[in-house]
XYZ file of C-alpha atoms in Angstrom:
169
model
C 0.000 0.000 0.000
C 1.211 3.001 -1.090
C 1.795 5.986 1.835
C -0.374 8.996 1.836
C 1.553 12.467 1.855
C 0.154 13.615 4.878
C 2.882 16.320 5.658
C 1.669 17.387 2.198
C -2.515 17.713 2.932
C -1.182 19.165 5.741
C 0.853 21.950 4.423
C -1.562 22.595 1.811
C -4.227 23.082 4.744
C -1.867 25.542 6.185
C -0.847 27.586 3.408
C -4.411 27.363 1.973
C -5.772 29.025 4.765
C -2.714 31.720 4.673
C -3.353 32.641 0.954
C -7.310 32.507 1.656
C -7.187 36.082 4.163
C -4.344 37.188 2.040
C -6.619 36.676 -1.158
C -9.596 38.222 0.462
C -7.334 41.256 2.143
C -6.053 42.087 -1.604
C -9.058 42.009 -3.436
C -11.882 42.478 -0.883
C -10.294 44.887 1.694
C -10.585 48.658 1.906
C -7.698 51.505 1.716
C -9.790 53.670 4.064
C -10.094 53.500 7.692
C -13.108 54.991 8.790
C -13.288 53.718 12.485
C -10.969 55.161 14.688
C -12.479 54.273 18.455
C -9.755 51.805 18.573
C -7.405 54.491 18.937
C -9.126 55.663 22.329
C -6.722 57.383 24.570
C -3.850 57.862 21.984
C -3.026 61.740 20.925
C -4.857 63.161 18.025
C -1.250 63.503 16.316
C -0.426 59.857 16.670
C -4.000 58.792 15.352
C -3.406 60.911 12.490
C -0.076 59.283 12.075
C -1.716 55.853 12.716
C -4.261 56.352 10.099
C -1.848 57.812 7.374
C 0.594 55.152 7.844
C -2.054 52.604 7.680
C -4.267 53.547 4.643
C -0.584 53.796 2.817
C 0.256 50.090 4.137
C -3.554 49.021 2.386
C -2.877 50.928 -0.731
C 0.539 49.151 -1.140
C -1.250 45.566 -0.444
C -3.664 46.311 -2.843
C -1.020 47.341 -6.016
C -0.687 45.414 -9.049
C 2.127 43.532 -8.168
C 1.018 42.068 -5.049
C -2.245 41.043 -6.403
C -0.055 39.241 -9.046
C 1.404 37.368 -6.430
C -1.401 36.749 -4.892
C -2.980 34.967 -7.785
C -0.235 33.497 -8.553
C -0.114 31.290 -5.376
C -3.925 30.382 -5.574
C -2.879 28.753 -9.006
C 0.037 27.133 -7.909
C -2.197 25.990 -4.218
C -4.567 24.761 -7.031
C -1.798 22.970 -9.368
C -0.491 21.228 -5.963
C -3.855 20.134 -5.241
C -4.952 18.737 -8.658
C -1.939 16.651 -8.730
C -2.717 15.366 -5.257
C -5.784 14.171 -6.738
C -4.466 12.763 -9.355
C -1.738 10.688 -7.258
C 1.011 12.315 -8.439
C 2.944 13.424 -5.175
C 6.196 14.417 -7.295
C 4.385 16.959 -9.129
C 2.416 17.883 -6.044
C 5.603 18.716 -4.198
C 7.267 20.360 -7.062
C 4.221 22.914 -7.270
C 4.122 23.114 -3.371
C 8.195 24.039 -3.438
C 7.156 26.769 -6.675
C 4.755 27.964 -4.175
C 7.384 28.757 -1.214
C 9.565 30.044 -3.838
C 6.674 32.777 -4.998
C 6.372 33.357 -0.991
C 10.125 34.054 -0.641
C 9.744 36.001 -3.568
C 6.312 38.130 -1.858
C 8.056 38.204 1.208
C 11.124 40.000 -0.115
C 8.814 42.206 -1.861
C 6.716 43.096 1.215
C 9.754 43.635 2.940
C 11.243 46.202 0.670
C 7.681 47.746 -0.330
C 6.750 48.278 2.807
C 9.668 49.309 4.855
C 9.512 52.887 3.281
C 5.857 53.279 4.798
C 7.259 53.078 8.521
C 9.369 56.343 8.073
C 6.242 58.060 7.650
C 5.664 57.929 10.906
C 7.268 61.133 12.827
C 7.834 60.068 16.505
C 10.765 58.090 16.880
C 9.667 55.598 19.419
C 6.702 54.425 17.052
C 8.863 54.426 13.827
C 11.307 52.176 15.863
C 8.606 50.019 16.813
C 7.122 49.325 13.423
C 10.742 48.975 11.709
C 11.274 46.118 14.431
C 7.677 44.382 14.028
C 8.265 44.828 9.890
C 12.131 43.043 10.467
C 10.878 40.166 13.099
C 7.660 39.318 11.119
C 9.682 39.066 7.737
C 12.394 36.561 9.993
C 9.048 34.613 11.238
C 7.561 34.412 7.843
C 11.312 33.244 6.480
C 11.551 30.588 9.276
C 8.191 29.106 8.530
C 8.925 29.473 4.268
C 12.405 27.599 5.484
C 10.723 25.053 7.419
C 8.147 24.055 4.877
C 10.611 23.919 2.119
C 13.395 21.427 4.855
C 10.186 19.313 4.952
C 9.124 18.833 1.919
C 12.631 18.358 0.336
C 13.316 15.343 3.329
C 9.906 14.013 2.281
C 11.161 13.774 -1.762
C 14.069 12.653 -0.472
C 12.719 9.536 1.978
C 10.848 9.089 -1.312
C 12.897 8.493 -3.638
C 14.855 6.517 -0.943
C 11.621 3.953 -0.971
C 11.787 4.433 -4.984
C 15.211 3.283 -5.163
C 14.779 0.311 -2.709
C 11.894 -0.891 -4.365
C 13.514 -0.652 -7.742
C 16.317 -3.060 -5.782
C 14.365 -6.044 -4.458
């Protein structure tokens, strides 16, 4: 009986779910925030600031190139799937890896698209702040792209390990 490639549903699930808000963020979401009560007890400068910064951030997540992406990695979610279906794990995992390639790729360009947008803040302490959330959320979202990709590859490996026994006896 052949194994099931669980780490695979799995990972699908995961990144599924990931490119689901980011889909529906991109295309559904708006650049204007009209709803500041949030902000309660915060200066009106640092609203203002808040709010500038913010609708800035959406209109940069909602650019050409990002929705590009975006669609992009629905296809290649879709591709991985299909060949699921069909039984074809090597083509599953090859479309899986193109898929954490395009989200190193989105990543990178998040990064450097977005850093520019926390300057616009003027106080220091809160420009420091979201220059150090941007940095350690783009080394989270690196450790998780580098951990999906060490799995997968040890999973092709193991099976073409089995392959190559098989082939033997």
């Amino acid at each position: 009986m052949k194994k099931r490639p669980i780490y695979l549903y799995v990972l699908l699930t995961l990144s599924a779910i990931l490119s689901s808000f980011t889909f529906i963020g991109t295309f559904f979401g708006s650049e204007k925030i009209t709803n500041t009560s949030s902000y309660k007890g915060l200066s009106e400068t640092v609203v203002k600031q808040i709010v500038k910064v913010t609708e800035k951030s959406l209109v940069f997540l909602h650019n050409g190139p990002h929705k590009l992406l975006t669609i992009l990695s629905i296809l290649l979610l879709i591709a991985a799937v299909v060949f699921i279906v069909k039984k074809n794990i090597l083509y599953a995992n090859f479309a899986y890896i193109a898929y954490v390639l395009l989200g190193i790729i989105g990543t990178i360009y998040n990064y450097v698209g977005g850093m520019p947008l926390n300057y616009l803040y003027q106080d220091q302490t809160m420009r420091a702040t979201a220059i150090s959330s941007t940095r350690i959320l783009t080394i989270i979202y690196f450790a998780f792209i580098i951990l999906f990709l060490v799995i997968v590859f040890f999973k092709m490996k193991r099976q073409q390990q089995d392959l190559a026994k098989k082939e033997l006896q």
